[in-house]
Amino acid sequence: MKTARIVIIGAGSRGSIYAAYALAHPESVKIVAVAEPREAWRTRLLQAHGIPESAAVADWRELLDRPKFADAVVVATRDAMHVEPAVAAARKGYAILLEKPMAPHADGCRQIAVAAREAGTLLAVCHVLRYTYHTQMIKQLIAAGTIGEVVNVQSLEPVGYWHQAHSFVRGNWRREAESSPMLLAKCCHDLDWIRYIMGRKCLSIQSFGTLKHFRPDQKPEGAVARCLNCPLEGSCPYSAKKIYLSRVAQGYCGWPVDVLTPEPNEATVLEALRSGPYGRCVYDCDNDVVDNQVVNMLFEGGATASLTMTAFTEGGHRQTRIFGTRGELVSDGSSIRYFDFLSDTRQEIATTSGAHLTHGGGDDAIMEAFINAVRHNDSGLVLSGAEESLETHMMVFAAEKSRCENRVVKMEEMEGTTKPWSRRLIWWRHK
Ligand SMILES: NC(=O)c1ccc[n+]([C@@H]2O[C@H](COP(=O)([O-])OP(=O)(O)OC[C@H]3O[C@@H](n4cnc5c(N)ncnc54)[C@H](O)[C@@H]3O)[C@@H](O)[C@H]2O)c1
C-alpha cells in the first residue's frame, strides 16, 4: 500500500507532534514538505524528516500555490489562521488534518466545512479525545447497555494553575481577539466529547464564566512586572521561574518549556523570561479570556450535561461522571469505574493503554486513523469529520453567546445565523 505523503503547515508545537508520528511509522507516512515562518522550527523539521530545501518554505501559500504534490496537509497554524489554508488545501484536493478549533468564528467553521464538502475531500478535525482507548472503551460500555440510557454527564476540565498561566494568561491564547474564547480554545474538546458520548443532538445551552483572578486588581502590593526581579516571586504559585526554570533544572525541556525557545537550556530560558512574554507577572498581562466557566446543556430525549472549566486545579486528566438509568460510570482518564444498579456491584477497568502519550494517546490515534483514511481512501475511518465537528463547534459558539448575553440559547438559534447551505451541513447527518 502507498505511503501517505504529508505537508505540515505550521511546524510549532502541534505540527511537530503530528510530524513525529511519521518518524515512528515510516512505512505508512512521510513528511514531504513544511511551511513555517520561524526558521529554527522549520529547519528542525527539515532535518528530522529529510525534506528538500525547495519544499521547506516560510508561508503555506508558497506550497498550496503549487500543483498538488502530496496526499494530505496538516494545518497546525494558530487558531485565527486555519480558514485560509484549510479552504485552499480543500480546493487543491488535499485531504486535511485540521487542528481545533476549526476557526474562532462560526462563519469560518462553515467556510471550511463547505469547502471540504464541495471538493469532496477528507477532513478530520483534531478532536483527539474521541480517539483515545479510554473514550472508545466508554463508548463500548454505553453501547453494550452497561449503565442503561445516559441521563446526565458531569464533566470537569481541570486546566491546571500553571497551564492557565502559561497558555491563557501569558501565552498565545490569552486574548480572545488574537486567538479565540477560552471555551473554544480549551473546551471545544469537552463539548465535542460530551456530544460524542451522548450520541444525540444538543437542543439548548447556558453558560456563565468570568476572568476572576488573573487581573491587575488582584496584583499583590509590591509585585513588579517581571518575575525575575519580583520581590514576591518566591511566594507566588504562578512564578515564571518556578514554572519554567525549575523544569529546566530537573533536565526537562519539553512542553511548555520548548514554547519559550527552540533550544531550551538554562541560558536561553532565562533570556526568554527576561525579555519575552512568558516572564511577565500574571497580574500584569494583557489577557482577557476567562479563568473559570460553567456550561449546562439539554439534549434530545431529555438528557442533560454540565461542564466546569477551571484554572484553579493541580491539572491532570479530565474527570467525568456519566449517570445512566441502570448504572453510574466514573472516568478519570486512566480508569473507568462503573456501578450496576441491578446487582449492586462495582467494576473497574484500567485504561492506561496510551495514557502516557500526549492527550492520552489521542494524538497518535488520530494520526493513525487519518493516515489510514488517506491510504485506504475511506473517510469512514475518521471519527471527527467536518460535519460532526461543525455541530460541536456550534455548541461552543452557542455557549459563548449565552455567557455574553446572559440567557439560555437554543441550538436552533445558531441555525438562524446559518446560511441555507450550512444549515443543511449541521443537521443532515442526523435526519
Ligand atoms: N488538538 C489539541 O488538543 C490541541 C492542543 C493544543 C493546541 N491546539 C491547536 O493547534 C494549533 C497550533 O497550536 P500550537 O500550540 O502548535 O501553536 P504554535 O504557535 O506552536 O504553532 C503554530 C505555528 O504556525 C506557524 N505559522 C504562522 N504563520 C504561518 C504561515 N503563514 N504558514 C505556515 N506556518 C505559519 C507559526 O510560526 C507557528 O510555528 C492551534 O490552533 C491550537 O489551538 C490543539
Coordinates of C-alpha atoms and ligand atoms in Angstrom, one line a residue:
M1 CA 0.0 0.0 0.0
K2 CA 1.2 3.5 -0.7
T3 CA 2.9 5.7 1.9
A4 CA 0.9 8.8 2.6
R5 CA 2.8 12.0 1.7
I6 CA 2.0 14.8 4.1
V7 CA 2.7 18.5 4.1
I8 CA 3.0 20.2 7.5
I9 CA 1.6 23.8 7.6
G10 CA 2.8 25.4 10.9
A11 CA 5.7 23.5 12.5
G12 CA 5.1 24.7 16.0
S13 CA 4.1 22.5 19.0
R14 CA 1.3 20.7 17.3
G15 CA 2.7 20.4 13.8
S16 CA 5.8 18.9 15.3
I17 CA 3.8 16.3 17.3
Y18 CA 2.0 15.1 14.2
A19 CA 5.2 15.1 12.2
A20 CA 6.9 13.0 14.8
Y21 CA 4.3 10.3 14.1
A22 CA 5.9 9.9 10.7
L23 CA 9.3 9.1 12.2
A24 CA 7.7 6.3 14.2
H25 CA 5.7 5.0 11.2
P26 CA 7.9 5.5 8.1
E27 CA 6.2 2.6 6.3
S28 CA 2.8 4.4 6.3
V29 CA 3.6 8.2 6.2
K30 CA 6.3 10.6 5.0
I31 CA 6.5 14.3 5.7
V32 CA 7.4 15.7 2.2
A33 CA 7.1 19.5 2.8
V34 CA 6.8 22.1 5.5
A35 CA 5.6 25.7 5.6
E36 CA 6.8 27.5 8.7
P37 CA 8.0 31.2 9.0
R38 CA 10.2 30.6 12.1
E39 CA 13.5 29.4 10.6
A40 CA 14.6 27.4 13.6
W41 CA 11.4 25.4 13.8
R42 CA 11.4 24.9 10.0
T43 CA 15.0 23.8 9.9
R44 CA 14.3 21.3 12.8
L45 CA 11.6 19.6 10.8
L46 CA 13.5 19.8 7.5
Q47 CA 16.5 18.0 9.2
A48 CA 14.4 15.4 11.1
H49 CA 12.4 14.3 8.0
G50 CA 15.0 14.9 5.2
I51 CA 12.7 17.4 3.5
P52 CA 14.4 19.0 0.4
E53 CA 15.2 22.7 0.8
S54 CA 12.8 23.5 -2.1
A55 CA 9.9 22.0 -0.1
A56 CA 10.6 23.9 3.1
V57 CA 9.2 27.4 2.9
A58 CA 8.1 30.2 5.2
D59 CA 4.5 30.6 4.2
W60 CA 1.8 28.0 3.4
R61 CA 0.8 29.9 0.2
E62 CA 4.1 29.0 -1.4
L63 CA 3.2 25.3 -1.1
L64 CA -0.5 25.4 -1.9
D65 CA 0.1 27.6 -4.9
R66 CA 2.0 24.7 -6.5
P67 CA 0.2 21.9 -8.4
K68 CA -0.8 19.2 -5.9
F69 CA 2.3 17.2 -4.9
A70 CA 1.2 15.3 -1.8
D71 CA -1.8 13.4 -0.4
A72 CA -2.6 15.5 2.6
V73 CA -1.9 18.6 4.7
V74 CA -1.8 19.0 8.4
V75 CA -3.0 22.6 9.2
A76 CA -1.4 23.4 12.6
T77 CA -1.2 27.2 12.4
R78 CA -2.7 29.2 15.2
D79 CA -6.5 29.4 15.7
A80 CA -7.1 32.5 13.6
M81 CA -5.1 31.1 10.7
H82 CA -7.0 27.9 9.9
V83 CA -9.6 29.0 7.4
E84 CA -7.4 30.3 4.6
P85 CA -5.0 27.3 4.4
A86 CA -7.8 24.7 5.0
V87 CA -10.0 26.2 2.3
A88 CA -7.1 26.5 -0.1
A89 CA -6.0 22.9 0.6
A90 CA -9.5 21.6 0.1
R91 CA -9.8 23.3 -3.3
K92 CA -6.5 21.8 -4.3
G93 CA -7.9 18.3 -3.4
Y94 CA -5.7 17.6 -0.4
A95 CA -7.0 15.5 2.5
I96 CA -6.8 17.7 5.6
L97 CA -6.0 17.1 9.2
L98 CA -7.1 20.4 10.8
E99 CA -6.2 21.5 14.3
K100 CA -9.1 22.6 16.5
P101 CA -10.7 25.0 16.7
M102 CA -11.7 24.9 13.1
A103 CA -11.9 28.7 13.3
P104 CA -12.5 31.3 16.0
H105 CA -15.9 32.3 14.4
A106 CA -18.9 30.3 13.3
D107 CA -18.6 31.6 9.7
G108 CA -15.0 30.4 9.4
C109 CA -16.0 27.0 10.6
R110 CA -18.8 26.8 8.0
Q111 CA -16.5 28.0 5.2
I112 CA -14.1 25.1 5.9
A113 CA -16.9 22.5 6.1
V114 CA -18.4 23.8 2.8
A115 CA -15.0 23.8 1.1
A116 CA -14.3 20.2 2.1
R117 CA -17.8 19.1 1.1
E118 CA -17.7 20.9 -2.3
A119 CA -14.2 19.4 -3.0
G120 CA -15.3 16.0 -1.7
T121 CA -12.1 15.9 0.3
L122 CA -11.5 14.1 3.6
L123 CA -11.2 16.5 6.5
A124 CA -10.6 15.4 10.1
V125 CA -10.6 17.9 12.9
C126 CA -8.2 17.2 15.8
H127 CA -10.8 16.3 18.4
V128 CA -8.2 13.9 19.7
L129 CA -10.1 12.8 22.7
R130 CA -12.6 10.9 20.6
Y131 CA -9.8 8.6 19.5
T132 CA -8.3 7.6 22.9
Y133 CA -8.6 4.0 24.1
H134 CA -10.2 5.4 27.2
T135 CA -13.0 7.1 25.2
Q136 CA -13.5 4.1 22.9
M137 CA -13.9 1.9 26.0
I138 CA -16.6 4.2 27.5
K139 CA -18.4 4.2 24.1
Q140 CA -18.4 0.4 24.1
L141 CA -19.7 0.2 27.6
I142 CA -22.5 2.5 26.9
A143 CA -23.4 0.8 23.6
A144 CA -23.5 -2.5 25.5
G145 CA -26.1 -1.1 27.8
T146 CA -23.8 -1.3 30.9
I147 CA -25.3 1.8 32.5
G148 CA -28.6 1.8 30.6
E149 CA -29.7 5.0 28.9
V150 CA -27.5 8.0 29.6
V151 CA -29.4 10.6 31.6
N152 CA -26.7 13.1 32.6
V153 CA -23.0 13.7 32.0
Q154 CA -21.0 15.8 34.5
S155 CA -17.6 16.8 33.3
L156 CA -14.6 18.7 34.8
E157 CA -11.8 20.2 32.7
P158 CA -9.2 20.9 35.3
V159 CA -7.0 23.2 33.2
G160 CA -4.3 23.5 35.9
Y161 CA -2.9 26.6 37.6
W162 CA 0.4 26.6 35.7
H163 CA -1.2 25.6 32.3
Q164 CA -3.6 28.5 32.6
A165 CA -0.8 30.9 33.4
H166 CA 1.3 29.5 30.5
S167 CA -1.3 29.4 27.7
F168 CA -4.2 31.6 28.8
V169 CA -2.6 34.5 30.8
R170 CA 1.0 34.9 29.4
G171 CA 0.7 32.8 26.2
N172 CA -0.9 32.7 22.8
W173 CA -4.4 32.1 23.9
R174 CA -4.6 34.9 26.4
R175 CA -6.6 37.3 24.2
E176 CA -9.9 36.4 22.6
A177 CA -9.3 38.8 19.6
E178 CA -6.0 37.2 18.8
S179 CA -7.0 33.6 19.3
S180 CA -10.4 32.6 20.5
P181 CA -12.6 32.5 23.6
M182 CA -11.3 30.2 26.3
L183 CA -14.2 27.8 25.9
L184 CA -13.3 27.3 22.2
A185 CA -9.6 27.1 22.8
K186 CA -9.7 24.7 25.7
C187 CA -13.1 23.1 25.9
C188 CA -14.3 22.6 22.3
H189 CA -12.8 19.2 23.1
D190 CA -15.1 18.8 26.1
L191 CA -18.3 19.8 24.4
D192 CA -17.4 17.7 21.4
W193 CA -16.7 14.7 23.8
I194 CA -19.9 15.1 25.7
R195 CA -21.9 15.2 22.4
Y196 CA -20.0 12.2 21.2
I197 CA -20.8 10.2 24.4
M198 CA -24.4 11.4 24.4
G199 CA -24.9 10.3 20.8
R200 CA -27.7 12.9 20.5
K201 CA -28.2 16.5 19.4
C202 CA -27.9 19.3 21.9
L203 CA -31.0 21.4 22.0
S204 CA -30.3 24.2 24.4
I205 CA -27.2 25.6 26.2
Q206 CA -26.5 28.0 29.0
S207 CA -23.2 29.3 30.4
F208 CA -21.6 31.6 33.0
G209 CA -17.9 32.4 33.1
T210 CA -15.6 35.1 34.3
L211 CA -12.0 36.3 34.5
K212 CA -11.9 36.2 38.2
H213 CA -8.3 36.1 39.3
F214 CA -5.6 37.0 36.6
R215 CA -6.4 40.7 36.6
P216 CA -4.4 43.8 37.5
D217 CA -6.7 44.5 40.5
Q218 CA -5.6 41.1 42.0
K219 CA -1.8 42.0 41.8
P220 CA -0.3 41.8 45.3
E221 CA 1.2 45.0 46.6
G222 CA 4.9 45.2 45.9
A223 CA 4.8 42.8 42.9
V224 CA 6.6 44.0 39.8
A225 CA 6.1 43.5 36.1
R226 CA 8.6 40.5 35.6
C227 CA 9.1 37.5 37.8
L228 CA 12.9 37.6 37.5
N229 CA 13.1 40.7 39.6
C230 CA 9.9 40.5 41.7
P231 CA 10.5 40.6 45.5
L232 CA 7.3 38.4 45.9
E233 CA 8.4 35.7 43.4
G234 CA 9.1 33.1 46.0
S235 CA 5.6 33.2 47.4
C236 CA 3.8 33.3 44.1
P237 CA 2.5 29.9 42.7
Y238 CA 2.4 31.4 39.2
S239 CA 6.1 32.5 39.3
A240 CA 7.6 32.0 35.8
K241 CA 10.9 31.0 37.5
K242 CA 9.0 28.2 39.3
I243 CA 7.1 27.1 36.2
Y244 CA 10.0 27.1 33.7
L245 CA 13.4 27.3 35.3
S246 CA 12.6 24.6 37.8
R247 CA 11.7 22.2 35.0
V248 CA 14.9 23.0 33.2
A249 CA 16.9 22.5 36.4
Q250 CA 15.4 19.0 36.5
G251 CA 16.5 18.3 33.0
Y252 CA 13.1 18.6 31.4
C253 CA 12.9 20.8 28.3
G254 CA 9.7 19.6 26.6
W255 CA 6.4 21.4 26.5
P256 CA 5.7 24.0 27.9
V257 CA 9.4 25.0 28.2
D258 CA 10.1 24.5 24.4
V259 CA 7.4 27.1 23.6
L260 CA 9.7 29.8 25.0
T261 CA 12.7 29.0 22.8
P262 CA 13.5 26.3 20.2
E263 CA 16.7 25.2 22.0
P264 CA 15.8 25.3 25.7
N265 CA 18.6 25.3 28.3
E266 CA 19.1 27.4 31.4
A267 CA 20.6 30.4 29.5
T268 CA 18.0 30.5 26.6
V269 CA 15.1 30.1 29.0
L270 CA 16.5 32.8 31.3
E271 CA 16.8 35.1 28.4
A272 CA 13.2 34.3 27.3
L273 CA 11.9 35.1 30.8
R274 CA 13.9 38.4 30.9
S275 CA 12.6 39.7 27.6
G276 CA 9.7 37.5 26.3
P277 CA 6.0 37.2 27.2
Y278 CA 6.4 34.2 29.5
G279 CA 8.4 36.1 32.1
R280 CA 5.6 38.6 32.8
C281 CA 3.7 38.9 36.1
V282 CA 0.4 37.0 35.7
Y283 CA -1.4 40.1 37.1
D284 CA 0.2 42.4 34.6
C285 CA -0.5 40.8 31.2
D286 CA -2.9 41.9 28.5
N287 CA -5.1 38.8 28.9
D288 CA -8.8 38.9 28.7
V289 CA -10.1 35.2 28.4
V290 CA -12.0 33.7 31.4
D291 CA -10.3 31.6 34.1
N292 CA -13.5 29.8 35.1
Q293 CA -16.6 28.8 33.2
V294 CA -19.6 26.5 33.6
V295 CA -21.8 25.2 30.7
N296 CA -25.2 23.5 31.1
M297 CA -26.7 21.5 28.2
L298 CA -30.1 19.9 27.3
F299 CA -30.0 17.1 24.8
E300 CA -32.7 15.4 22.7
G301 CA -34.8 13.0 24.7
G302 CA -34.3 15.0 27.9
A303 CA -30.7 14.1 28.8
T304 CA -28.6 16.8 30.4
A305 CA -25.0 17.6 30.8
S306 CA -22.7 20.1 32.6
L307 CA -19.1 21.1 32.2
T308 CA -16.9 23.0 34.6
M309 CA -13.7 24.5 33.3
T310 CA -11.4 26.0 35.9
A311 CA -7.8 27.2 36.0
F312 CA -7.6 26.5 39.8
T313 CA -6.6 22.9 39.9
E314 CA -3.5 20.8 40.1
G315 CA -4.2 19.9 36.4
G316 CA -4.3 16.4 35.2
H317 CA -6.9 14.3 33.4
R318 CA -10.4 15.4 32.7
Q319 CA -12.9 13.9 35.2
T320 CA -16.3 12.7 34.2
R321 CA -19.3 11.0 35.8
I322 CA -21.9 9.5 33.5
F323 CA -25.3 8.7 35.1
G324 CA -27.5 6.2 33.3
T325 CA -30.9 4.6 34.0
R326 CA -29.2 1.3 35.1
G327 CA -25.8 2.4 36.4
E328 CA -23.2 5.0 37.0
L329 CA -19.8 5.4 35.4
V330 CA -16.9 7.4 36.7
S331 CA -13.9 8.2 34.5
D332 CA -10.6 9.9 35.3
G333 CA -8.8 9.4 32.1
S334 CA -6.8 6.3 33.2
S335 CA -9.5 4.1 34.7
I336 CA -13.3 3.6 34.3
R337 CA -15.3 2.5 37.3
Y338 CA -19.0 1.6 37.0
F339 CA -21.7 0.6 39.3
D340 CA -24.6 -1.6 38.3
F341 CA -28.0 -0.8 40.0
L342 CA -29.5 -4.3 39.5
S343 CA -26.7 -6.3 41.0
D344 CA -25.3 -3.5 43.3
T345 CA -21.8 -4.4 42.1
R346 CA -18.8 -2.3 41.1
Q347 CA -16.3 -3.0 38.4
E348 CA -13.2 -1.2 37.3
I349 CA -11.3 -1.2 34.0
A350 CA -7.8 0.2 33.7
T351 CA -7.5 2.2 30.5
T352 CA -3.8 3.0 30.8
S353 CA -3.1 2.0 27.2
G354 CA -1.7 5.1 25.6
A355 CA -2.3 7.2 28.7
H356 CA 1.4 8.1 29.0
L357 CA 1.3 9.6 25.4
T358 CA 0.2 13.1 24.6
H359 CA -3.5 13.6 25.1
G360 CA -3.8 10.1 26.5
G361 CA -2.8 8.6 23.2
G362 CA -5.3 10.7 21.2
D363 CA -2.6 12.5 19.2
D364 CA -1.2 9.2 17.9
A365 CA -4.6 7.6 17.5
I366 CA -6.0 10.5 15.3
M367 CA -2.8 10.4 13.1
E368 CA -3.2 6.6 12.7
A369 CA -6.9 7.0 11.8
F370 CA -6.3 9.9 9.5
I371 CA -3.3 8.2 7.7
N372 CA -5.4 5.0 7.3
A373 CA -8.3 7.0 5.9
V374 CA -5.9 8.7 3.4
R375 CA -4.2 5.4 2.4
H376 CA -7.5 3.5 2.1
N377 CA -9.4 6.5 0.7
D378 CA -12.0 5.8 3.4
S379 CA -13.4 8.8 5.2
G380 CA -15.4 6.4 7.5
L381 CA -12.1 5.8 9.4
V382 CA -12.1 9.2 11.0
L383 CA -14.4 10.0 13.9
S384 CA -14.3 13.8 13.7
G385 CA -15.2 14.7 10.2
A386 CA -16.2 18.2 9.1
E387 CA -19.9 17.9 9.9
E388 CA -19.6 16.4 13.4
S389 CA -17.0 19.0 14.3
L390 CA -19.0 21.8 12.9
E391 CA -22.0 20.8 15.0
T392 CA -20.0 20.7 18.2
H393 CA -18.2 24.0 17.4
M394 CA -21.7 25.5 17.1
M395 CA -22.4 24.3 20.7
V396 CA -19.4 26.3 21.8
F397 CA -20.5 29.4 20.0
A398 CA -24.0 29.0 21.5
A399 CA -22.5 28.7 25.0
E400 CA -20.4 31.8 24.4
K401 CA -23.5 33.6 23.2
S402 CA -25.3 32.5 26.4
R403 CA -22.4 33.7 28.6
C404 CA -22.1 37.1 26.8
E405 CA -25.9 37.7 26.6
N406 CA -26.7 36.1 30.0
R407 CA -29.5 33.9 28.7
V408 CA -30.3 30.4 27.6
V409 CA -29.5 29.8 23.9
K410 CA -31.4 27.3 21.8
M411 CA -29.3 25.5 19.2
E412 CA -31.9 26.3 16.5
E413 CA -30.9 30.0 17.0
M414 CA -27.5 29.0 15.7
E415 CA -29.2 27.8 12.6
G416 CA -30.7 31.3 12.4
T417 CA -27.2 32.7 11.8
T418 CA -26.6 29.9 9.4
K419 CA -26.8 30.3 5.6
P420 CA -29.1 27.7 3.9
W421 CA -26.2 25.5 2.8
S422 CA -24.6 25.4 6.2
R423 CA -27.9 24.6 7.9
R424 CA -28.1 21.5 5.8
L425 CA -24.5 20.8 6.8
I426 CA -25.2 21.0 10.5
W427 CA -28.1 18.7 10.6
W428 CA -28.0 16.5 7.5
R429 CA -26.3 13.6 9.3
H430 CA -28.9 13.4 12.0
K431 CA -32.1 13.3 10.0
Ligands
LIG1 N1 -5.8 19.2 19.4 C1 -5.4 19.7 20.5 O1 -5.6 19.1 21.6 C2 -4.6 21.0 20.6 C3 -3.7 21.3 21.6 C4 -3.0 22.5 21.6 C5 -3.2 23.3 20.5 N2 -4.1 23.0 19.5 C6 -4.3 23.9 18.4 O2 -3.2 23.7 17.5 C7 -3.0 24.9 16.7 C8 -1.5 25.2 16.8 O3 -1.1 25.4 18.2 P1 0.5 25.3 18.6 O4 0.5 25.2 20.1 O5 1.2 24.3 17.8 O6 0.9 26.8 18.1 P2 2.3 27.3 17.7 O7 2.4 28.7 17.7 O8 3.4 26.5 18.4 O9 2.4 26.8 16.1 C9 1.8 27.5 15.1 C10 2.8 27.6 14.0 O10 2.3 28.2 12.8 C11 3.3 29.0 12.2 N3 2.8 29.9 11.2 C12 2.4 31.2 11.3 N4 2.2 31.7 10.1 C13 2.3 30.7 9.2 C14 2.2 30.7 7.8 N5 1.8 31.7 7.1 N6 2.5 29.5 7.2 C15 2.9 28.4 7.9 N7 3.0 28.4 9.2 C16 2.7 29.5 9.9 C17 3.9 29.7 13.4 O11 5.2 30.2 13.1 C18 4.0 28.6 14.4 O12 5.2 27.8 14.4 C19 -3.8 26.0 17.4 O13 -5.0 26.2 16.6 C20 -4.2 25.4 18.7 O14 -5.4 25.9 19.3 C21 -4.7 21.9 19.5

